[in-house]
Amino acid sequence: IDYLNSTGIFTDDFLDYLGNLAFTGNVRAIPEGRIYFYNEPIMEITAPIIESQIVETLIINQANLQSVLATKAARCYWSAKGRPVVDFSLRRTHGIDAGMKAARCSYMAGFQSTSNLLAGKIYGIPVSGTMAHSYVTSFELEIDSFRAFAKSFPNSTILILDTYDTVLAAKKAVQIASEMETQGLRLRGVRLDSGDLINLSRIVRQTLDDAKLDYVIILASGGLDEFEIERLINANAPIDGFGVGTRMGISSDAPWLDMAYKLVRYDGRPVIKLSAGKTSLADEKQVFRLRDGHGKFRSDIIGLLNEPLPEPRAEALLKTFMEDGKLVRTLPSLNELRDRFQGDFSALKDRFKDLRSSYRYPVKLSSNLTKLQ
C-alpha cells in the first residue's frame, strides 16, 4: 500500500479500503489433474467485483503455464509407451519458478522423476540424473571419470557416452561394468545425448549384450519431445527411457494457451462480450462429462450452473473449493493428482491422444446455454 501510494495514482480512500481487503468469494473449479478441453470454463469466481478482478492475473498466470506444461508432458509420456521419462528441463525453463512448475506438472502427467533436486525436496518427486559432460572432461582419461563416478554412486551408476566417441565409450562402459561385477555391483545404465540415436542405441545395445550385460539400460536425451520419442519408438530403437528437457520445459511448439478471464454475470444479470473473435459465454456454467458403456469419455457439454445432468451417468466437473473466502475442500497430494490424471487419461480414447490425429474431442453447448447466448 505504501508503494501504491508512492505512485500518486490512487486516492487515500481507495488505499484505506485496500488495507482491510480480504477475499470473501466462492470458487468453483475443475479439480487439478482432471483433463479439460477447449472452450470449457476451468474456474469460476463469485465475489465482489474488486476482489475477483484483483485475483485475475494470478489465476491466469498459474493455470495457463501449468496447463501448458502438463499437456506437453502428457504427450511425451504417451509417446514413450510405458518407458520411463525424466524431467531434465530446469536449465532451460523461463526462470526458477517455471522450472519448479515443470517438474511438478511433468510428474503429475506421468513422468517418473526429475533432475531438479529442489523440486524433489519441496514436492516429494523422485529424483534421478546422470553424470555431466563437464565431469568427464575434467579427467584426463574418460575411463577414469567413469571409475570415479561408479565409486561415488555404486548403486546408481549411469554413464554418459557421447563426450568424445559414443562407440568407444560403450566399450569402456563394458569394462567398468566388469570391474563393478567383481565388487558385487552392477552398472545401472548408459546415456546417449547426441548423434543418430537410433543407430547408436543399436550399436551400444549390441556391445552390451555381447558382454552379457543385458541388465544395463540405455537412456536417451538431447532435444527430445513427443515427436522425437515417437520416432525412436516406431524405429524400435533399443532405448529404455528418456530424459526430456528444453522442449517440454518451455512447451516449444505451443508455449501458451488462449486462456481468458471474463465477467459472465453481474448484479444478477448475465453478461456477454461480443468482440470479434473473442466472444465470451454468458452466465455461470457447469461442464458435464458423458461416458460410454466402457467408461471411456464420450463427450462434454457446457451448460448452465443449475441445469440437471443431461443423462444419469453424466458427471459435473466444476466443484466448489471455496465458500465465503474459506477453503472447503481438502487439496490432494501430488501423488493423488498423478493418480487422478492417470484415471482421466486412461478414459480418453487413443484417437484423441494420437499426435497427428485430426479427431477433436466433442464439446458442445447445452440447448439452454445456447438459447441464453
C-alpha positions in Angstrom: 0.0 0.0 0.0 2.9 2.3 0.7 4.2 1.6 -2.8 0.8 2.2 -4.4 0.6 5.5 -2.5 4.1 6.5 -3.8 2.8 6.1 -7.4 0.4 9.0 -7.0 -2.2 7.1 -9.0 -4.7 6.2 -6.2 -6.8 8.1 -3.7 -6.3 7.9 0.0 -9.8 6.5 0.4 -9.1 3.6 -2.0 -5.8 2.8 -0.3 -7.5 2.8 3.1 -10.0 0.3 1.6 -7.3 -2.0 0.4 -5.8 -2.0 3.9 -8.7 -4.1 5.1 -9.4 -6.1 1.9 -9.7 -9.9 2.1 -11.1 -12.4 -0.3 -14.7 -13.2 0.6 -15.9 -15.0 -2.5 -16.7 -18.5 -3.7 -14.5 -20.6 -6.1 -15.7 -23.4 -8.3 -13.2 -25.2 -10.4 -12.4 -28.4 -12.4 -10.1 -30.2 -9.9 -6.4 -30.2 -10.7 -5.3 -33.3 -12.5 -8.5 -33.6 -14.5 -8.4 -33.3 -18.2 -10.3 -30.4 -19.7 -10.9 -29.3 -23.3 -11.2 -26.2 -25.4 -13.8 -23.6 -24.5 -14.5 -25.2 -21.1 -14.6 -23.0 -18.0 -12.0 -24.4 -15.7 -12.7 -21.9 -12.8 -15.4 -19.6 -11.8 -15.1 -16.9 -9.1 -18.1 -15.4 -7.5 -17.2 -12.4 -5.4 -17.4 -8.6 -5.1 -16.0 -7.4 -8.4 -12.9 -5.7 -6.9 -11.9 -9.0 -5.3 -12.5 -11.0 -8.4 -10.5 -8.6 -10.5 -7.5 -8.4 -8.2 -7.0 -12.2 -8.4 -7.3 -12.3 -12.2 -3.7 -12.0 -13.1 -2.5 -14.6 -10.6 -5.2 -17.1 -11.6 -4.3 -16.9 -15.3 -0.6 -16.9 -14.6 -0.8 -20.1 -12.5 -3.4 -22.0 -14.6 -2.1 -21.1 -18.0 1.6 -22.1 -17.6 0.8 -25.3 -15.7 -1.9 -26.4 -18.1 0.6 -26.0 -21.0 3.4 -27.8 -19.2 1.2 -30.7 -18.0 -0.2 -31.1 -21.5 3.2 -31.2 -23.2 4.5 -33.6 -20.5 1.4 -35.9 -21.0 2.1 -36.0 -24.7 5.8 -37.1 -24.1 4.6 -39.6 -21.5 2.1 -41.1 -24.0 4.7 -41.2 -26.8 7.1 -43.2 -24.6 4.6 -46.1 -24.5 5.4 -47.1 -20.9 9.1 -46.4 -20.9 10.2 -44.0 -18.0 10.5 -40.3 -18.8 12.6 -38.0 -16.6 12.3 -34.2 -16.4 15.6 -32.6 -17.4 14.2 -29.1 -18.1 15.4 -26.8 -15.3 18.4 -25.2 -17.1 16.2 -24.1 -20.0 12.9 -23.1 -18.3 12.0 -19.4 -18.1 13.1 -18.9 -14.6 13.3 -20.9 -11.4 9.6 -20.9 -10.6 8.8 -22.1 -14.1 11.4 -24.9 -13.6 9.7 -25.9 -10.4 6.3 -26.0 -12.0 7.7 -28.0 -14.9 9.0 -30.7 -12.5 5.7 -30.7 -10.7 3.4 -30.8 -13.7 5.5 -33.4 -15.6 5.4 -35.7 -12.6 1.6 -35.3 -12.3 1.4 -36.1 -16.1 3.3 -39.3 -15.9 7.0 -38.6 -15.7 8.9 -40.9 -13.4 11.3 -38.4 -11.8 13.1 -35.1 -12.1 16.7 -34.0 -12.1 15.6 -30.9 -10.1 16.6 -31.6 -6.5 14.7 -28.6 -5.1 11.5 -29.9 -6.7 12.3 -33.3 -5.2 12.6 -31.7 -1.7 9.5 -29.5 -1.9 7.1 -31.7 -3.9 8.4 -35.1 -2.9 9.1 -36.1 -6.5 11.6 -38.9 -7.0 14.9 -37.5 -8.2 17.4 -39.0 -10.7 20.2 -38.0 -13.0 23.4 -39.0 -14.7 26.9 -37.6 -15.0 27.7 -34.4 -16.9 29.9 -33.9 -19.9 32.0 -31.5 -17.8 32.6 -34.2 -15.3 34.1 -36.4 -18.0 36.2 -33.6 -19.4 37.6 -32.7 -16.0 39.5 -36.0 -16.1 42.5 -36.7 -18.4 41.1 -40.1 -19.4 37.4 -40.8 -20.0 37.6 -44.2 -18.3 39.0 -42.6 -15.1 35.9 -40.4 -15.0 33.7 -43.5 -15.3 35.6 -45.2 -12.5 35.3 -42.2 -10.2 31.6 -41.8 -10.9 31.0 -45.5 -10.2 32.9 -45.2 -7.0 30.7 -42.2 -5.9 27.4 -43.7 -7.0 27.9 -47.5 -6.8 24.2 -48.3 -6.7 23.0 -45.9 -9.4 25.8 -45.5 -11.9 24.6 -44.3 -15.3 27.5 -43.3 -17.6 27.2 -40.7 -20.4 28.8 -42.0 -23.5 28.9 -39.2 -26.1 31.5 -36.8 -24.7 34.1 -38.0 -27.3 33.1 -41.1 -29.2 30.0 -43.0 -28.2 31.0 -46.4 -29.6 34.4 -46.3 -27.9 32.8 -45.1 -24.7 30.4 -48.0 -24.8 33.4 -50.4 -24.8 34.8 -48.6 -21.8 31.4 -48.9 -20.1 31.7 -52.7 -20.6 35.0 -52.6 -18.8 33.5 -50.6 -15.9 30.6 -53.0 -15.7 33.1 -55.9 -15.4 35.0 -54.2 -12.7 31.8 -53.4 -10.8 30.7 -57.1 -11.0 33.9 -58.2 -9.3 32.8 -56.0 -6.4 29.3 -57.4 -6.3 27.9 -54.3 -8.0 26.1 -53.6 -11.3 26.3 -50.8 -13.8 22.8 -49.4 -13.9 22.9 -47.8 -17.4 24.4 -45.6 -20.0 23.1 -42.4 -21.6 23.1 -41.2 -25.2 22.8 -37.4 -25.6 23.6 -36.7 -29.2 24.0 -38.1 -32.7 21.9 -40.6 -34.5 20.2 -42.1 -31.5 18.6 -44.9 -33.5 21.8 -46.2 -34.9 23.9 -45.5 -31.8 21.5 -47.2 -29.5 21.6 -50.4 -31.6 25.4 -50.4 -31.6 25.6 -49.8 -27.9 22.9 -52.4 -27.1 24.8 -55.0 -29.2 28.1 -54.1 -27.4 26.4 -54.5 -24.0 24.7 -57.7 -25.0 27.8 -59.3 -26.4 29.4 -58.7 -23.0 26.4 -60.4 -21.3 25.3 -57.0 -19.9 21.6 -57.3 -20.9 20.7 -55.7 -17.5 22.3 -52.4 -18.4 19.7 -50.0 -19.6 20.1 -47.3 -22.3 18.7 -43.8 -21.7 18.4 -41.2 -24.4 18.3 -37.4 -24.1 19.2 -34.3 -26.1 16.4 -32.2 -27.7 13.7 -34.8 -27.3 10.0 -34.1 -27.4 6.9 -36.3 -28.0 7.5 -36.4 -31.8 11.2 -37.5 -31.5 10.3 -40.0 -28.8 7.6 -41.4 -31.1 10.1 -41.6 -34.0 12.5 -43.6 -31.8 9.8 -45.9 -30.6 8.5 -46.5 -34.1 12.0 -47.4 -35.2 12.3 -50.0 -32.5 15.4 -48.3 -31.1 16.6 -50.2 -28.0 16.1 -47.3 -25.7 14.7 -48.0 -22.2 14.0 -44.5 -21.0 14.1 -40.8 -22.0 15.3 -37.6 -20.4 13.2 -34.7 -21.7 14.3 -31.1 -21.1 14.0 -27.9 -23.2 11.1 -28.7 -25.5 8.9 -29.9 -22.6 10.0 -27.2 -20.1 9.1 -24.4 -22.4 6.5 -26.2 -24.4 8.4 -25.2 -27.5 5.6 -25.7 -30.1 2.7 -24.4 -28.0 4.1 -22.0 -25.3 0.8 -20.6 -24.3 -3.0 -21.2 -24.2 -5.5 -18.6 -25.3 -6.9 -18.5 -21.8 -9.1 -15.7 -20.7 -10.9 -14.5 -17.5 -14.2 -12.8 -18.3 -17.1 -11.3 -16.4 -20.1 -13.6 -17.1 -22.7 -12.4 -14.5 -23.0 -9.1 -12.6 -25.6 -7.9 -10.2 -28.0 -10.7 -11.1 -27.8 -10.3 -14.9 -25.9 -12.4 -17.5 -23.0 -10.5 -19.1 -21.5 -11.3 -22.6 -18.6 -9.9 -24.5 -19.2 -9.6 -28.3 -15.7 -8.6 -29.6 -14.9 -10.2 -32.9 -13.1 -13.5 -32.3 -13.3 -13.1 -28.5 -17.0 -13.6 -27.8 -17.5 -15.0 -24.3 -20.1 -17.3 -22.9 -22.5 -15.6 -20.6 -23.6 -16.6 -17.1 -22.5 -19.2 -14.5 -21.8 -22.6 -16.0 -21.2 -26.3 -15.4 -19.3 -28.8 -17.5 -20.9 -32.2 -17.9 -18.8 -35.2 -18.9 -20.5 -38.1 -20.6 -19.0 -41.6 -20.8 -19.8 -44.6 -23.0 -20.6 -48.1 -21.7 -16.9 -48.9 -21.2 -16.2 -45.9 -19.0 -14.4 -44.0 -21.8 -15.0 -40.3 -22.3 -17.7 -39.8 -24.9 -18.3 -36.0 -25.0 -18.6 -32.9 -22.8 -21.5 -30.5 -22.6 -21.1 -26.9 -21.3 -24.3 -26.0 -19.6 -25.8 -23.5 -17.2 -24.9 -23.9 -13.5 -28.3 -25.2 -12.3 -29.1 -27.4 -15.2 -29.9 -31.1 -14.4 -27.5 -33.8 -15.5 -28.0 -34.4 -19.2 -28.1 -38.1 -18.5 -28.0 -40.2 -15.3 -24.3 -41.3 -15.7 -23.0 -37.8 -16.6 -20.5 -36.1 -14.2 -20.5 -32.5 -13.2 -16.8 -31.4 -13.4 -16.8 -28.0 -11.6 -16.6 -28.5 -7.9 -16.8 -26.0 -5.0 -13.4 -25.2 -3.5 -14.0 -22.0 -1.5 -17.1 -20.5 0.2 -17.0 -17.1 1.7 -13.3 -16.9 1.2 -12.6 -20.2 3.1 -11.3 -23.4 1.6 -14.0 -26.1 1.9 -12.3 -29.0 0.1 -9.2 -30.9 1.1 -6.5 -30.5 -1.5 -4.9 -33.7 -2.7 -1.2 -34.7 -2.6 0.8 -34.6 -5.8 0.7 -38.4 -5.9 -3.1 -38.3 -5.7 -3.1 -35.8 -8.5 -0.9 -38.1 -10.5 -3.4 -41.0 -9.9 -6.3 -38.7 -10.9 -4.6 -37.8 -14.1 -4.0 -41.4 -14.9 -7.6 -42.2 -14.4 -8.7 -39.5 -16.8 -6.0 -40.2 -19.3 -6.9 -43.9 -19.5 -10.5 -42.9 -20.0 -9.6 -40.7 -23.0 -9.8 -42.7 -26.2 -6.5 -43.3 -28.0 -7.6 -41.4 -31.2 -7.6 -38.2 -29.2 -4.1 -38.8 -27.9 -2.5 -39.5 -31.3 0.0 -36.7 -32.0 -1.2 -36.3 -35.6 -4.8 -37.1 -35.2 -7.5 -34.9 -36.9 -10.0 -36.1 -34.3 -11.2 -33.4 -31.9 -12.8 -34.3 -28.7 -16.5 -33.3 -28.9 -17.5 -30.4 -26.7 -20.9 -28.7 -27.3 -23.2 -26.2 -25.6 -26.4 -27.3 -23.9 -29.6 -26.1 -25.5 -30.3 -23.8 -22.5 -26.9 -22.2 -22.7 -27.2 -21.8 -26.5 -30.6 -20.1 -26.1 -29.2 -17.7 -23.4 -26.4 -16.6 -25.7 
